[in-house]
XYZ file of C-alpha atoms in Angstrom:
398
model
C 20.111 15.884 -44.329
C 16.404 15.641 -43.505
C 17.136 15.317 -39.793
C 19.471 18.317 -39.892
C 16.847 20.418 -41.692
C 14.241 19.462 -39.112
C 16.529 20.247 -36.183
C 17.587 23.609 -37.579
C 14.134 24.716 -38.674
C 12.864 24.166 -35.122
C 15.717 26.151 -33.588
C 15.615 28.959 -36.143
C 11.813 29.135 -35.933
C 12.179 29.780 -32.207
C 14.615 32.647 -32.817
C 12.438 34.085 -35.605
C 9.395 33.976 -33.323
C 11.272 35.872 -30.614
C 12.450 38.554 -33.042
C 9.049 38.909 -34.709
C 6.874 38.900 -31.585
C 9.219 41.177 -29.689
C 9.976 43.463 -32.639
C 8.191 46.563 -31.353
C 9.876 46.338 -27.955
C 13.275 45.671 -29.507
C 12.805 48.627 -31.841
C 11.859 50.848 -28.935
C 14.647 49.877 -26.543
C 17.475 49.022 -28.939
C 16.767 51.259 -31.912
C 16.620 50.489 -35.627
C 20.335 49.729 -36.108
C 20.667 47.182 -33.309
C 17.327 45.530 -34.078
C 18.475 44.998 -37.652
C 21.789 43.590 -36.405
C 19.964 40.951 -34.338
C 18.923 39.175 -37.547
C 22.551 38.060 -37.897
C 21.747 35.554 -35.156
C 20.182 33.244 -37.746
C 23.291 32.640 -39.899
C 25.395 32.464 -36.734
C 23.178 29.712 -35.344
C 23.374 27.826 -38.621
C 27.151 28.160 -38.617
C 27.302 26.824 -35.061
C 25.230 23.792 -36.059
C 27.786 22.987 -38.770
C 30.838 23.564 -36.581
C 29.467 21.809 -33.504
C 30.751 18.412 -34.635
C 34.267 19.838 -34.599
C 34.004 21.416 -31.137
C 35.363 19.158 -28.377
C 32.964 18.423 -25.564
C 33.604 17.366 -21.973
C 29.917 17.295 -21.024
C 29.919 13.511 -20.742
C 33.487 12.425 -20.131
C 34.426 8.744 -19.977
C 36.774 7.750 -17.173
C 40.210 6.610 -18.284
C 39.678 3.070 -16.932
C 36.425 2.488 -18.806
C 35.685 1.190 -22.253
C 33.541 3.352 -24.541
C 30.212 1.704 -25.385
C 28.060 2.546 -28.394
C 24.750 1.016 -29.390
C 23.873 0.379 -33.038
C 20.158 -0.334 -33.497
C 18.760 -2.217 -36.437
C 15.493 -0.379 -35.978
C 17.023 2.600 -37.755
C 17.911 0.514 -40.781
C 14.473 -1.118 -40.801
C 12.668 2.202 -40.602
C 14.878 3.649 -43.330
C 14.095 0.735 -45.663
C 10.370 0.917 -44.912
C 10.124 4.651 -45.419
C 12.778 5.142 -48.084
C 10.210 6.099 -50.723
C 8.694 8.634 -48.341
C 12.016 10.294 -47.479
C 13.056 10.247 -51.127
C 9.813 11.962 -52.126
C 10.362 14.662 -49.491
C 13.935 15.140 -50.674
C 12.773 15.543 -54.282
C 10.130 18.090 -53.240
C 12.708 20.013 -51.212
C 15.146 20.019 -54.134
C 12.422 21.290 -56.473
C 11.716 24.171 -54.100
C 15.427 24.950 -53.714
C 15.910 24.859 -57.488
C 12.941 27.179 -58.017
C 14.341 29.679 -55.519
C 17.765 29.501 -57.184
C 16.213 30.018 -60.612
C 14.318 33.087 -59.384
C 17.586 34.555 -58.099
C 19.365 33.864 -61.383
C 16.547 35.405 -63.435
C 16.625 38.596 -61.421
C 20.386 38.771 -61.795
C 19.978 38.463 -65.559
C 17.305 41.189 -65.529
C 19.539 43.592 -63.594
C 22.452 42.951 -65.945
C 20.201 43.787 -68.909
C 18.963 46.878 -67.091
C 22.479 48.151 -66.496
C 23.407 47.679 -70.143
C 20.741 50.199 -71.199
C 21.061 52.559 -68.211
C 22.509 56.036 -68.657
C 25.326 57.245 -66.453
C 24.548 60.287 -64.299
C 27.378 62.734 -63.684
C 27.773 65.539 -61.190
C 26.292 63.827 -58.116
C 28.041 63.793 -54.764
C 28.402 60.019 -54.674
C 31.468 57.800 -54.435
C 29.478 55.047 -56.141
C 28.756 55.075 -59.859
C 25.223 56.355 -60.527
C 22.930 55.524 -63.427
C 19.352 56.305 -64.409
C 16.773 54.195 -66.242
C 13.213 54.845 -67.326
C 12.071 51.442 -66.018
C 13.336 52.199 -62.522
C 10.756 53.986 -60.370
C 12.606 54.030 -57.054
C 16.321 54.441 -56.216
C 18.159 51.173 -55.611
C 21.639 49.799 -55.016
C 22.731 46.862 -57.196
C 25.915 44.809 -57.550
C 27.687 42.983 -54.716
C 31.156 43.097 -56.337
C 30.788 46.278 -58.409
C 28.060 48.296 -56.631
C 26.103 50.936 -58.525
C 23.148 53.169 -57.749
C 20.313 53.175 -60.279
C 17.995 56.191 -60.124
C 14.667 57.124 -61.720
C 14.885 59.517 -64.643
C 13.152 62.240 -62.626
C 15.868 62.225 -59.957
C 17.625 65.262 -61.492
C 14.497 67.363 -60.833
C 14.674 66.862 -57.077
C 16.062 69.455 -54.691
C 19.712 69.172 -53.536
C 18.509 68.087 -50.072
C 16.392 65.290 -51.520
C 19.170 64.116 -53.826
C 21.685 64.078 -50.991
C 19.343 62.129 -48.700
C 18.730 59.438 -51.328
C 22.407 59.079 -52.189
C 23.339 58.844 -48.502
C 20.632 56.212 -47.987
C 21.950 53.963 -50.770
C 25.595 54.531 -49.855
C 24.852 53.469 -46.290
C 23.417 50.234 -47.697
C 26.782 49.712 -49.383
C 28.861 50.638 -46.337
C 26.948 48.129 -44.234
C 27.257 45.352 -46.878
C 23.476 45.014 -47.067
C 23.511 43.390 -50.501
C 25.731 40.579 -49.192
C 23.423 40.251 -46.192
C 20.452 40.020 -48.554
C 22.099 37.194 -50.460
C 22.814 35.372 -47.216
C 19.246 35.872 -45.998
C 17.825 34.672 -49.290
C 20.116 31.643 -49.183
C 18.713 30.683 -45.774
C 15.181 31.242 -47.088
C 15.913 29.042 -50.106
C 17.076 26.179 -47.871
C 14.088 26.473 -45.521
C 11.518 27.557 -48.118
C 8.979 25.066 -46.735
C 8.645 26.996 -43.455
C 6.133 29.917 -43.727
C 7.702 31.623 -40.717
C 10.939 32.114 -42.636
C 9.111 34.053 -45.358
C 7.639 36.395 -42.744
C 11.040 36.771 -41.088
C 12.743 37.488 -44.419
C 10.285 40.286 -45.163
C 10.729 41.738 -41.672
C 14.507 41.582 -42.117
C 14.334 43.557 -45.372
C 12.030 46.117 -43.774
C 14.338 46.517 -40.779
C 17.141 47.121 -43.246
C 15.341 50.157 -44.652
C 14.408 51.418 -41.181
C 18.062 51.309 -40.145
C 19.094 53.315 -43.220
C 16.354 55.877 -42.552
C 17.582 56.259 -38.971
C 21.109 56.889 -40.218
C 20.116 59.479 -42.839
C 17.644 61.409 -40.667
C 19.827 61.461 -37.548
C 21.152 64.954 -38.411
C 18.020 66.357 -40.121
C 15.758 68.943 -38.500
C 11.972 68.687 -38.458
C 11.442 70.487 -41.764
C 14.022 68.328 -43.511
C 12.414 65.175 -42.099
C 9.085 66.261 -43.583
C 10.764 66.629 -46.977
C 12.306 63.176 -46.561
C 8.901 61.714 -45.628
C 7.314 63.153 -48.780
C 10.128 61.595 -50.770
C 9.392 58.192 -49.262
C 5.713 58.628 -50.079
C 6.449 59.499 -53.708
C 8.817 56.587 -54.312
C 6.823 53.981 -52.395
C 3.961 53.884 -54.891
C 5.874 52.063 -57.645
C 8.891 50.712 -55.848
C 11.039 48.059 -57.541
C 11.126 45.056 -55.206
C 13.794 42.461 -55.731
C 16.220 39.985 -54.265
C 19.483 41.449 -55.538
C 18.916 45.137 -54.897
C 17.665 47.445 -52.180
C 14.277 49.132 -52.404
C 14.232 52.721 -51.186
C 10.464 53.060 -51.505
C 8.489 50.515 -49.477
C 4.767 51.207 -49.133
C 4.260 48.255 -46.777
C 6.144 49.953 -43.938
C 5.738 53.577 -45.010
C 3.828 54.489 -41.849
C 6.409 52.747 -39.678
C 9.264 54.607 -41.365
C 7.584 57.984 -40.921
C 6.693 57.274 -37.281
C 10.297 56.310 -36.613
C 11.449 59.734 -37.819
C 9.037 61.383 -35.402
C 10.215 59.435 -32.367
C 13.813 58.860 -33.539
C 14.657 56.152 -31.028
C 18.408 55.868 -30.701
C 18.242 52.755 -28.559
C 20.325 51.630 -25.621
C 23.920 50.542 -25.513
C 25.141 47.907 -27.935
C 26.064 45.765 -24.924
C 22.461 44.564 -24.833
C 22.753 43.268 -28.398
C 26.112 41.670 -27.710
C 24.781 39.980 -24.570
C 21.714 38.638 -26.342
C 23.766 37.412 -29.292
C 26.284 35.619 -27.072
C 23.525 34.034 -24.961
C 21.631 32.713 -27.968
C 24.855 31.596 -29.632
C 25.874 29.543 -26.596
C 22.373 28.119 -26.360
C 22.560 26.993 -29.978
C 25.861 25.241 -29.347
C 24.298 23.323 -26.475
C 21.176 22.480 -28.437
C 23.195 21.320 -31.419
C 25.835 19.540 -29.371
C 25.954 15.792 -29.852
C 26.972 13.558 -26.983
C 30.499 12.416 -27.761
C 32.388 9.957 -25.579
C 35.961 10.568 -24.524
C 38.951 8.380 -25.217
C 39.596 5.583 -22.763
C 43.261 6.372 -22.216
C 43.570 10.104 -22.497
C 40.683 12.339 -21.325
C 42.084 15.175 -23.440
C 41.413 13.192 -26.622
C 37.800 12.931 -27.678
C 36.044 11.966 -30.912
C 34.895 14.778 -33.183
C 33.464 12.552 -35.925
C 31.730 9.219 -35.318
C 30.400 7.169 -38.234
C 27.690 4.701 -37.209
C 28.162 1.186 -38.617
C 25.629 -0.249 -41.053
C 23.585 -3.058 -39.538
C 24.181 -6.164 -41.738
C 21.068 -7.008 -43.733
C 21.412 -10.735 -42.992
C 21.505 -10.030 -39.254
C 18.383 -7.866 -39.520
C 16.502 -10.617 -41.321
C 17.658 -13.201 -38.767
C 16.687 -10.896 -35.875
C 20.255 -11.276 -34.600
C 21.903 -9.204 -31.876
C 25.594 -9.044 -31.079
C 28.618 -6.959 -30.153
C 32.160 -6.225 -31.278
C 35.020 -5.158 -28.994
C 37.877 -3.475 -30.850
C 41.282 -2.163 -29.947
C 42.846 0.668 -31.940
C 45.423 3.433 -31.926
C 44.868 7.174 -32.342
C 47.498 9.202 -34.161
C 48.484 12.721 -33.023
C 46.402 14.088 -35.916
C 43.321 12.237 -34.667
C 43.183 9.437 -37.240
C 42.339 5.844 -36.286
C 44.635 2.981 -37.298
C 45.707 -0.517 -36.236
C 42.097 -1.557 -35.672
C 41.847 -5.083 -34.266
C 38.837 -7.106 -33.158
C 39.615 -8.666 -29.796
C 36.185 -10.129 -29.130
C 32.906 -10.433 -30.997
C 29.652 -12.333 -30.737
C 28.467 -13.931 -32.938
C 31.922 -14.354 -34.422
C 32.553 -12.511 -37.718
C 28.913 -11.427 -38.160
C 29.354 -7.740 -37.287
C 33.157 -7.467 -37.476
C 33.490 -6.066 -41.010
C 30.822 -3.402 -40.511
C 32.317 -2.333 -37.169
C 35.876 -2.112 -38.515
C 34.800 -0.128 -41.584
C 32.992 2.446 -39.435
C 35.709 2.768 -36.785
C 38.378 3.473 -39.401
C 36.374 6.572 -40.401
C 36.227 7.991 -36.872
C 38.278 11.099 -36.162
C 39.546 12.315 -32.787
C 40.862 15.635 -31.558
C 44.519 16.400 -32.229
C 47.032 15.725 -29.478
C 50.791 15.675 -28.950
C 51.264 11.929 -28.582
C 47.967 10.331 -29.650
C 46.868 7.150 -27.846
C 47.686 3.457 -27.999
C 45.397 0.516 -27.265
C 42.123 2.405 -27.049
C 39.056 0.212 -26.601
C 35.525 0.532 -27.889
C 32.550 -1.823 -27.834
C 29.786 -1.564 -30.431
C 26.542 -3.252 -29.396
C 24.319 -4.279 -32.310
C 20.691 -4.438 -31.130
C 17.754 -5.298 -33.380
C 15.222 -3.723 -31.021
C 15.830 -1.237 -28.242
C 15.105 -2.570 -24.701
C 11.778 -1.693 -23.124
C 12.130 1.516 -21.135
C 10.619 0.119 -17.896
C 13.166 -2.732 -17.668
C 15.955 -2.101 -15.195
C 19.368 -2.211 -16.885
C 22.544 -3.005 -14.952
C 26.057 -2.958 -16.412
C 28.380 -5.506 -14.805
C 32.124 -4.991 -15.225
C 35.082 -7.037 -14.035
C 38.008 -5.559 -12.207
């Protein structure tokens, strides 16, 4: 888990840096809508890192007449035993942070449920979503992923029809675009990687881009005078805006200037093909970066392992500084399961056999029509890795 978190935080930090540093240029050339859409790269990259173990690879194929070799190093087990307290402490700290983030989300959900219980329903508005008002709400917001509702300030009824329509359209566009679900997803990623400061900056930029995209949608058909009215509305509601994790925030004083400047320039952005191209390129890059080197089957090049479980190095062998190997023969079923595992050679005899058999039985291969019979694999158990400047030659018999 720790290794996965480290790998993903490095990759996602790179993507966040690109989106943050290039934000102004992206906003200028792509527009608010497409720039906001680019943030979906982060969950897509995470999804690819999870699915990559189930994606067959032919990057490093093994010839059909070769045995598959794998090295099992005791150094990993030694390091794990020496630093177990350290890794356990880091895991506890990470879990505390994750629990705190989860608690904050739950508390806000409880607060919003209490708020809705005392809110008053507002009738007569041109909205397909249920609308309510509450004296504790100082800025319009959309709440509820499953049953969405718009909560308005009590003074909303005193606004002009144009202002009311603009606010309702803004919140309804949040709903149409599933922004609340996106917010939950973004917060979930933040909760997992809470230890990375860059993710907090990216999360805030994501939420701000969300509002910019809604502004662009609402003001697309407004004339200059109507945009001025809309700008004054933003100014009024940004002073005491309700910020939260489970609802949108119409008023946002932190990017007020940026929102008003966007209405003046009204950048529509280029074709969506640019976004699609960038998304595909980064998605493929993530698959390559996350891809593990998997060896092919020795009999059928179309069958390759999708899950490999590394054997545990026997504690007695570690203490005795003992190396060895195990050669096993096995069958692969059409569904990819391993059975009929048999040790055909091992050295020292019976020292590493049990550990090797237990691990191999948990391996899974890609599905095929006929499976494979008599596949061979050799697991080399090495206490210490060879020195890098020593020439290594593999000798095989014909």
